PDB file of C-alpha atoms in Angstrom:
ATOM      1  CA  ASP A 253    -178.382 -30.797  -7.850  1.00 63.00           C
ATOM      2  CA  GLY A 254    -176.147 -31.476 -10.370  1.00 70.00           C
ATOM      3  CA  GLY A 255    -172.683 -30.318 -10.452  1.00 92.00           C
ATOM      4  CA  ILE A 256    -169.021 -31.380  -9.613  1.00 94.00           C
ATOM      5  CA  THR A 257    -167.789 -32.550  -6.391  1.00 95.00           C
ATOM      6  CA  GLN A 258    -163.958 -32.730  -5.231  1.00 96.00           C
ATOM      7  CA  SER A 259    -162.698 -34.800  -1.899  1.00 95.00           C
ATOM      8  CA  PRO A 260    -160.906 -34.172  -0.110  1.00 95.00           C
ATOM      9  CA  LYS A 261    -161.338 -30.477   0.206  1.00 94.00           C
ATOM     10  CA  TYR A 262    -157.903 -30.565   2.299  1.00 95.00           C
ATOM     11  CA  LEU A 263    -155.339 -33.420   2.258  1.00 94.00           C
ATOM     12  CA  PHE A 264    -151.441 -33.293   3.470  1.00 92.00           C
ATOM     13  CA  ARG A 265    -149.233 -35.881   1.766  1.00 89.00           C
ATOM     14  CA  LYS A 266    -145.764 -36.767   3.847  1.00 89.00           C
ATOM     15  CA  GLU A 267    -142.468 -36.984   0.601  1.00 86.00           C
ATOM     16  CA  GLY A 268    -142.701 -39.937  -1.072  1.00 86.00           C
ATOM     17  CA  GLN A 269    -146.445 -41.056  -1.154  1.00 90.00           C
ATOM     18  CA  ASN A 270    -148.586 -41.147  -3.983  1.00 93.00           C
ATOM     19  CA  VAL A 271    -152.166 -39.474  -3.348  1.00 95.00           C
ATOM     20  CA  THR A 272    -155.143 -39.352  -4.964  1.00 96.00           C
ATOM     21  CA  LEU A 273    -157.353 -37.064  -5.228  1.00 97.00           C
ATOM     22  CA  SER A 274    -160.927 -37.756  -5.990  1.00 97.00           C
ATOM     23  CA  CYS A 275    -163.606 -35.906  -8.998  1.00 98.00           C
ATOM     24  CA  GLU A 276    -166.835 -36.821  -9.858  1.00 97.00           C
ATOM     25  CA  GLN A 277    -169.709 -35.392 -11.910  1.00 97.00           C
ATOM     26  CA  ASN A 278    -173.269 -35.545 -12.353  1.00 95.00           C
ATOM     27  CA  LEU A 279    -173.815 -33.544 -15.213  1.00 94.00           C
ATOM     28  CA  ASN A 280    -174.055 -36.275 -17.703  1.00 93.00           C
ATOM     29  CA  HIS A 281    -170.694 -34.115 -19.303  1.00 91.00           C
ATOM     30  CA  ASP A 282    -167.890 -36.347 -21.928  1.00 90.00           C
ATOM     31  CA  ALA A 283    -164.878 -33.738 -21.415  1.00 90.00           C
ATOM     32  CA  MET A 284    -163.241 -33.784 -17.712  1.00 93.00           C
ATOM     33  CA  TYR A 285    -160.321 -31.826 -16.713  1.00 93.00           C
ATOM     34  CA  TRP A 286    -157.821 -31.351 -13.817  1.00 96.00           C
ATOM     35  CA  TYR A 287    -156.071 -27.794 -13.759  1.00 95.00           C
ATOM     36  CA  ARG A 288    -153.516 -26.534 -11.119  1.00 97.00           C
ATOM     37  CA  GLN A 289    -153.110 -23.843  -9.531  1.00 96.00           C
ATOM     38  CA  ASP A 290    -150.494 -22.340  -7.536  1.00 93.00           C
ATOM     39  CA  PRO A 291    -150.506 -18.490  -5.925  1.00 84.00           C
ATOM     40  CA  GLY A 292    -150.663 -16.089  -7.783  1.00 76.00           C
ATOM     41  CA  GLN A 293    -150.995 -17.824 -10.818  1.00 79.00           C
ATOM     42  CA  GLY A 294    -153.135 -18.706 -13.416  1.00 85.00           C
ATOM     43  CA  LEU A 295    -154.782 -22.662 -14.132  1.00 92.00           C
ATOM     44  CA  ARG A 296    -152.752 -24.888 -15.707  1.00 93.00           C
ATOM     45  CA  LEU A 297    -153.829 -28.007 -17.725  1.00 92.00           C
ATOM     46  CA  ILE A 298    -152.575 -31.258 -16.014  1.00 96.00           C
ATOM     47  CA  TYR A 299    -154.655 -33.884 -17.640  1.00 95.00           C
ATOM     48  CA  TYR A 300    -158.134 -34.491 -20.006  1.00 92.00           C
ATOM     49  CA  SER A 301    -160.476 -36.695 -21.058  1.00 92.00           C
ATOM     50  CA  GLN A 302    -163.006 -36.071 -23.899  1.00 88.00           C
ATOM     51  CA  ILE A 303    -164.345 -40.469 -23.600  1.00 88.00           C
ATOM     52  CA  VAL A 304    -164.375 -43.166 -21.556  1.00 93.00           C
ATOM     53  CA  ASN A 305    -160.556 -45.027 -21.404  1.00 94.00           C
ATOM     54  CA  ASP A 306    -159.100 -41.861 -22.946  1.00 92.00           C
ATOM     55  CA  PHE A 307    -157.480 -39.549 -21.836  1.00 93.00           C
ATOM     56  CA  GLN A 308    -154.536 -36.891 -22.839  1.00 91.00           C
ATOM     57  CA  LYS A 309    -151.495 -34.987 -21.417  1.00 93.00           C
ATOM     58  CA  GLY A 310    -151.807 -30.894 -20.546  1.00 91.00           C
ATOM     59  CA  ASP A 311    -149.204 -28.915 -20.104  1.00 90.00           C
ATOM     60  CA  ILE A 312    -147.976 -30.120 -17.253  1.00 94.00           C
ATOM     61  CA  ALA A 313    -148.392 -34.086 -16.581  1.00 96.00           C
ATOM     62  CA  GLU A 314    -145.067 -34.737 -15.453  1.00 96.00           C
ATOM     63  CA  GLY A 315    -145.561 -36.991 -12.154  1.00 96.00           C
ATOM     64  CA  TYR A 316    -149.334 -37.110 -12.562  1.00 97.00           C
ATOM     65  CA  SER A 317    -150.935 -39.876 -13.134  1.00 97.00           C
ATOM     66  CA  VAL A 318    -155.184 -40.361 -14.228  1.00 98.00           C
ATOM     67  CA  SER A 319    -158.576 -42.898 -15.123  1.00 97.00           C
ATOM     68  CA  ARG A 320    -161.218 -42.147 -16.538  1.00 97.00           C
ATOM     69  CA  GLU A 321    -163.022 -45.919 -16.332  1.00 97.00           C
ATOM     70  CA  LYS A 322    -166.967 -44.144 -15.708  1.00 96.00           C
ATOM     71  CA  LYS A 323    -167.921 -41.218 -17.350  1.00 96.00           C
ATOM     72  CA  GLU A 324    -168.619 -39.804 -14.202  1.00 97.00           C
ATOM     73  CA  SER A 325    -164.926 -40.548 -12.334  1.00 98.00           C
ATOM     74  CA  PHE A 326    -161.747 -38.975 -13.403  1.00 98.00           C
ATOM     75  CA  PRO A 327    -159.608 -39.085 -10.266  1.00 98.00           C
ATOM     76  CA  LEU A 328    -156.212 -37.596 -10.187  1.00 98.00           C
ATOM     77  CA  THR A 329    -152.671 -39.438  -8.715  1.00 97.00           C
ATOM     78  CA  VAL A 330    -150.427 -37.489  -7.599  1.00 96.00           C
ATOM     79  CA  THR A 331    -146.996 -39.434  -7.454  1.00 94.00           C
ATOM     80  CA  SER A 332    -144.011 -39.010  -5.785  1.00 89.00           C
ATOM     81  CA  ALA A 333    -142.859 -38.186  -9.274  1.00 88.00           C
ATOM     82  CA  GLN A 334    -143.672 -34.693  -8.793  1.00 88.00           C
ATOM     83  CA  LYS A 335    -141.299 -32.344  -7.027  1.00 87.00           C
ATOM     84  CA  ASN A 336    -143.423 -29.532  -6.104  1.00 90.00           C
ATOM     85  CA  PRO A 337    -146.725 -30.887  -5.294  1.00 92.00           C
ATOM     86  CA  THR A 338    -148.232 -28.126  -3.087  1.00 94.00           C
ATOM     87  CA  ALA A 339    -151.161 -26.768  -4.617  1.00 96.00           C
ATOM     88  CA  PHE A 340    -154.816 -25.895  -5.220  1.00 96.00           C
ATOM     89  CA  TYR A 341    -156.225 -28.549  -7.723  1.00 97.00           C
ATOM     90  CA  LEU A 342    -159.348 -28.029  -9.588  1.00 96.00           C
ATOM     91  CA  CYS A 343    -161.175 -30.400 -11.568  1.00 96.00           C
ATOM     92  CA  ALA A 344    -164.115 -29.227 -14.545  1.00 93.00           C
ATOM     93  CA  SER A 345    -165.982 -31.194 -16.798  1.00 93.00           C
ATOM     94  CA  SER A 346    -167.732 -29.440 -20.281  1.00 89.00           C
ATOM     95  CA  ARG A 347    -170.219 -30.920 -22.437  1.00 84.00           C
ATOM     96  CA  ASP A 348    -167.829 -32.371 -24.852  1.00 69.00           C
ATOM     97  CA  LEU A 349    -164.318 -31.166 -26.358  1.00 67.00           C
ATOM     98  CA  TYR A 350    -165.148 -29.428 -29.498  1.00 61.00           C
ATOM     99  CA  MET A 351    -167.935 -27.143 -29.065  1.00 57.00           C
ATOM    100  CA  ASN A 352    -165.727 -25.337 -26.835  1.00 65.00           C
ATOM    101  CA  THR A 353    -168.469 -24.447 -24.232  1.00 74.00           C
ATOM    102  CA  GLU A 354    -168.078 -23.403 -20.789  1.00 81.00           C
ATOM    103  CA  ALA A 355    -166.595 -25.543 -18.503  1.00 86.00           C
ATOM    104  CA  PHE A 356    -168.239 -26.144 -14.722  1.00 90.00           C
ATOM    105  CA  PHE A 357    -165.511 -26.574 -12.144  1.00 93.00           C
ATOM    106  CA  GLY A 358    -165.300 -27.998  -8.480  1.00 94.00           C
ATOM    107  CA  GLN A 359    -165.033 -26.877  -5.333  1.00 94.00           C
ATOM    108  CA  GLY A 360    -161.035 -27.832  -5.445  1.00 95.00           C
ATOM    109  CA  THR A 361    -158.479 -29.744  -3.362  1.00 97.00           C
ATOM    110  CA  ARG A 362    -156.105 -27.926  -1.873  1.00 96.00           C
ATOM    111  CA  LEU A 363    -153.125 -30.772  -1.567  1.00 95.00           C
ATOM    112  CA  THR A 364    -150.197 -29.304   0.696  1.00 94.00           C
ATOM    113  CA  VAL A 365    -146.520 -31.588   1.024  1.00 89.00           C
ATOM    114  CA  VAL A 366    -145.486 -32.077   4.782  1.00 85.00           C
TER     115      VAL A 366
ATOM    116  CA  ALA B  67    -149.145 -20.937 -29.631  1.00 75.00           C
ATOM    117  CA  GLN B  68    -151.750 -19.366 -27.540  1.00 84.00           C
ATOM    118  CA  LYS B  69    -151.439 -16.641 -24.323  1.00 92.00           C
ATOM    119  CA  VAL B  70    -153.835 -14.426 -22.196  1.00 95.00           C
ATOM    120  CA  THR B  71    -152.051 -11.249 -20.197  1.00 96.00           C
ATOM    121  CA  GLN B  72    -153.809 -10.136 -17.490  1.00 96.00           C
ATOM    122  CA  ALA B  73    -151.741  -6.914 -16.096  1.00 94.00           C
ATOM    123  CA  GLN B  74    -153.387  -6.197 -13.491  1.00 96.00           C
ATOM    124  CA  THR B  75    -152.492  -8.237 -10.381  1.00 95.00           C
ATOM    125  CA  GLU B  76    -154.734  -6.453  -7.454  1.00 96.00           C
ATOM    126  CA  ILE B  77    -157.325  -3.671  -7.884  1.00 97.00           C
ATOM    127  CA  SER B  78    -158.728  -2.195  -4.926  1.00 97.00           C
ATOM    128  CA  VAL B  79    -162.082  -0.043  -5.525  1.00 97.00           C
ATOM    129  CA  VAL B  80    -164.481   1.348  -2.756  1.00 97.00           C
ATOM    130  CA  GLU B  81    -167.824  -0.163  -2.763  1.00 97.00           C
ATOM    131  CA  LYS B  82    -170.118   1.745  -6.024  1.00 97.00           C
ATOM    132  CA  GLU B  83    -166.978   2.723  -7.923  1.00 97.00           C
ATOM    133  CA  ASP B  84    -167.037   1.481 -11.457  1.00 97.00           C
ATOM    134  CA  VAL B  85    -164.303  -0.642 -12.403  1.00 97.00           C
ATOM    135  CA  THR B  86    -162.321  -1.827 -14.966  1.00 98.00           C
ATOM    136  CA  LEU B  87    -160.733  -5.557 -15.578  1.00 98.00           C
ATOM    137  CA  ASP B  88    -158.357  -5.915 -18.547  1.00 98.00           C
ATOM    138  CA  CYS B  89    -157.534  -8.887 -21.049  1.00 98.00           C
ATOM    139  CA  VAL B  90    -155.345  -9.048 -24.053  1.00 98.00           C
ATOM    140  CA  TYR B  91    -155.094 -12.408 -26.159  1.00 97.00           C
ATOM    141  CA  GLU B  92    -152.614 -13.622 -28.247  1.00 95.00           C
ATOM    142  CA  THR B  93    -153.657 -16.736 -30.245  1.00 91.00           C
ATOM    143  CA  ARG B  94    -153.306 -17.747 -34.639  1.00 88.00           C
ATOM    144  CA  ASP B  95    -156.624 -19.163 -34.666  1.00 86.00           C
ATOM    145  CA  THR B  96    -159.233 -17.480 -36.703  1.00 87.00           C
ATOM    146  CA  THR B  97    -162.062 -18.708 -34.706  1.00 86.00           C
ATOM    147  CA  TYR B  98    -161.396 -19.048 -30.793  1.00 89.00           C
ATOM    148  CA  TYR B  99    -163.526 -18.088 -27.796  1.00 89.00           C
ATOM    149  CA  LEU B 100    -162.815 -15.955 -24.750  1.00 92.00           C
ATOM    150  CA  PHE B 101    -164.614 -16.275 -21.526  1.00 92.00           C
ATOM    151  CA  TRP B 102    -164.258 -14.965 -17.759  1.00 95.00           C
ATOM    152  CA  TYR B 103    -164.465 -16.861 -14.364  1.00 95.00           C
ATOM    153  CA  LYS B 104    -164.863 -15.586 -11.204  1.00 96.00           C
ATOM    154  CA  GLN B 105    -163.655 -16.653  -8.423  1.00 95.00           C
ATOM    155  CA  PRO B 106    -164.551 -16.314  -4.976  1.00 93.00           C
ATOM    156  CA  PRO B 107    -162.666 -17.103  -1.706  1.00 90.00           C
ATOM    157  CA  SER B 108    -164.853 -20.714  -1.514  1.00 88.00           C
ATOM    158  CA  GLY B 109    -162.649 -21.137  -4.694  1.00 89.00           C
ATOM    159  CA  GLU B 110    -164.655 -23.501  -7.166  1.00 89.00           C
ATOM    160  CA  LEU B 111    -163.872 -21.485 -10.457  1.00 92.00           C
ATOM    161  CA  VAL B 112    -168.100 -19.350 -11.945  1.00 93.00           C
ATOM    162  CA  PHE B 113    -168.461 -19.410 -15.529  1.00 91.00           C
ATOM    163  CA  LEU B 114    -169.826 -15.677 -16.357  1.00 94.00           C
ATOM    164  CA  ILE B 115    -169.505 -15.043 -20.147  1.00 91.00           C
ATOM    165  CA  ARG B 116    -168.400 -16.780 -23.324  1.00 89.00           C
ATOM    166  CA  ARG B 117    -168.108 -15.327 -26.216  1.00 89.00           C
ATOM    167  CA  ASN B 118    -166.451 -16.691 -30.087  1.00 87.00           C
ATOM    168  CA  SER B 119    -163.881 -14.751 -32.457  1.00 89.00           C
ATOM    169  CA  PHE B 120    -167.038 -13.328 -34.841  1.00 88.00           C
ATOM    170  CA  ASP B 121    -169.548 -11.824 -32.492  1.00 85.00           C
ATOM    171  CA  GLU B 122    -167.673  -8.589 -31.442  1.00 83.00           C
ATOM    172  CA  GLN B 123    -170.776  -7.104 -30.227  1.00 82.00           C
ATOM    173  CA  ASN B 124    -170.675  -5.819 -26.891  1.00 84.00           C
ATOM    174  CA  GLU B 125    -172.548  -7.751 -23.486  1.00 85.00           C
ATOM    175  CA  ILE B 126    -174.436  -5.998 -20.782  1.00 86.00           C
ATOM    176  CA  SER B 127    -175.837  -8.589 -17.484  1.00 87.00           C
ATOM    177  CA  GLY B 128    -176.982  -6.315 -14.967  1.00 92.00           C
ATOM    178  CA  ARG B 129    -173.801  -4.465 -13.381  1.00 94.00           C
ATOM    179  CA  TYR B 130    -170.932  -6.761 -15.709  1.00 95.00           C
ATOM    180  CA  SER B 131    -170.101  -5.393 -18.809  1.00 94.00           C
ATOM    181  CA  TRP B 132    -167.538  -6.723 -21.263  1.00 94.00           C
ATOM    182  CA  ASN B 133    -165.888  -4.643 -24.285  1.00 94.00           C
ATOM    183  CA  PHE B 134    -164.501  -6.821 -26.708  1.00 94.00           C
ATOM    184  CA  GLN B 135    -162.036  -5.384 -29.720  1.00 94.00           C
ATOM    185  CA  LYS B 136    -160.185  -7.818 -32.681  1.00 93.00           C
ATOM    186  CA  SER B 137    -158.585  -4.776 -33.152  1.00 93.00           C
ATOM    187  CA  THR B 138    -156.700  -4.432 -29.955  1.00 95.00           C
ATOM    188  CA  SER B 139    -156.856  -8.267 -29.075  1.00 96.00           C
ATOM    189  CA  SER B 140    -159.008  -7.423 -25.692  1.00 96.00           C
ATOM    190  CA  PHE B 141    -161.323  -8.126 -24.493  1.00 96.00           C
ATOM    191  CA  ASN B 142    -162.148  -6.266 -20.845  1.00 97.00           C
ATOM    192  CA  PHE B 143    -164.310  -6.596 -18.486  1.00 96.00           C
ATOM    193  CA  THR B 144    -166.272  -3.896 -16.854  1.00 96.00           C
ATOM    194  CA  ILE B 145    -168.323  -4.045 -13.258  1.00 96.00           C
ATOM    195  CA  THR B 146    -170.556  -1.220 -12.579  1.00 96.00           C
ATOM    196  CA  ALA B 147    -171.173   0.074  -9.154  1.00 97.00           C
ATOM    197  CA  SER B 148    -168.802  -2.643  -7.382  1.00 97.00           C
ATOM    198  CA  GLN B 149    -170.129  -4.208  -4.278  1.00 97.00           C
ATOM    199  CA  VAL B 150    -168.410  -5.936  -1.883  1.00 96.00           C
ATOM    200  CA  VAL B 151    -169.753  -9.168  -3.422  1.00 95.00           C
ATOM    201  CA  ASP B 152    -167.255  -9.010  -6.457  1.00 97.00           C
ATOM    202  CA  SER B 153    -164.602  -9.107  -4.159  1.00 97.00           C
ATOM    203  CA  ALA B 154    -162.874 -12.657  -5.780  1.00 97.00           C
ATOM    204  CA  VAL B 155    -160.038 -13.121  -8.599  1.00 96.00           C
ATOM    205  CA  TYR B 156    -161.150 -12.671 -12.153  1.00 97.00           C
ATOM    206  CA  PHE B 157    -159.498 -15.186 -14.620  1.00 96.00           C
ATOM    207  CA  CYS B 158    -159.967 -14.102 -18.663  1.00 96.00           C
ATOM    208  CA  ALA B 159    -159.284 -17.247 -20.615  1.00 93.00           C
ATOM    209  CA  LEU B 160    -159.287 -18.011 -24.190  1.00 91.00           C
ATOM    210  CA  SER B 161    -160.017 -21.362 -25.875  1.00 87.00           C
ATOM    211  CA  GLU B 162    -158.459 -22.052 -29.934  1.00 82.00           C
ATOM    212  CA  ALA B 163    -161.033 -24.157 -31.740  1.00 70.00           C
ATOM    213  CA  ARG B 164    -158.191 -26.020 -33.592  1.00 66.00           C
ATOM    214  CA  THR B 165    -156.680 -27.418 -30.142  1.00 61.00           C
ATOM    215  CA  SER B 166    -159.129 -29.905 -29.518  1.00 54.00           C
ATOM    216  CA  GLY B 167    -162.406 -27.171 -28.345  1.00 52.00           C
ATOM    217  CA  SER B 168    -162.355 -26.698 -24.136  1.00 57.00           C
ATOM    218  CA  ARG B 169    -158.990 -26.533 -23.583  1.00 74.00           C
ATOM    219  CA  LEU B 170    -158.910 -23.382 -21.451  1.00 83.00           C
ATOM    220  CA  THR B 171    -155.384 -21.327 -21.639  1.00 88.00           C
ATOM    221  CA  PHE B 172    -155.814 -18.746 -18.211  1.00 92.00           C
ATOM    222  CA  GLY B 173    -154.481 -15.764 -17.261  1.00 94.00           C
ATOM    223  CA  GLU B 174    -152.596 -14.878 -14.239  1.00 94.00           C
ATOM    224  CA  GLY B 175    -156.262 -13.662 -12.555  1.00 95.00           C
ATOM    225  CA  THR B 176    -156.872  -9.892 -10.892  1.00 97.00           C
ATOM    226  CA  GLN B 177    -158.081  -9.953  -7.743  1.00 96.00           C
ATOM    227  CA  LEU B 178    -160.056  -7.228  -7.340  1.00 97.00           C
ATOM    228  CA  THR B 179    -161.142  -6.190  -3.423  1.00 97.00           C
ATOM    229  CA  VAL B 180    -164.010  -3.615  -3.490  1.00 97.00           C
ATOM    230  CA  ASN B 181    -163.959  -2.034  -0.053  1.00 96.00           C
ATOM    231  CA  PRO B 182    -166.984  -0.985   2.125  1.00 95.00           C
TER     232      PRO B 182
END
């Protein structure tokens, strides 16, 4: 089945560690996104990518990094510079960045700092 | 800047009641897109509807209906004869055509609980 796969579902990070969240899609979508969701808040855009080897900062990019070496994959690294990383992270993809088509979302990764 | 407001943080209804979720948006663009997503307890967002700014026709899909009014910058969502399975967080979102297409600005969401 076509869709977006995020892993792991739950992730625990110690203070000062970098962690990487995986996002893979087999929808042949050009655009991919990372959002952060905090309790009682909407989703906020971290990074997005329109094509391979290109990505742009969203509204809350500080403390995060991404790569887009393959069309299917858009991993997110939460670095030690992110002061409050505990949150629910959602990856999404859409057919392309300019058609305002609907985005499809993965099931999310819940990151907790211990 | 674009903004989406969902003033209702939580709504609780009894099964079979009708319920309306409010969404008010702000944008300077004349071309924009509005979306509703459902987030069940499993966490992933499920797409419900997309509407462009030039199409004010209301839409009905089964028990779901949407009322888009540009005059009041609102895009409200009504569930008729609610069911327990409708319990979820519902998000309204806005995308402006001039700002790289599918970047979505989300409202804070409305937690809907349908009790048996």
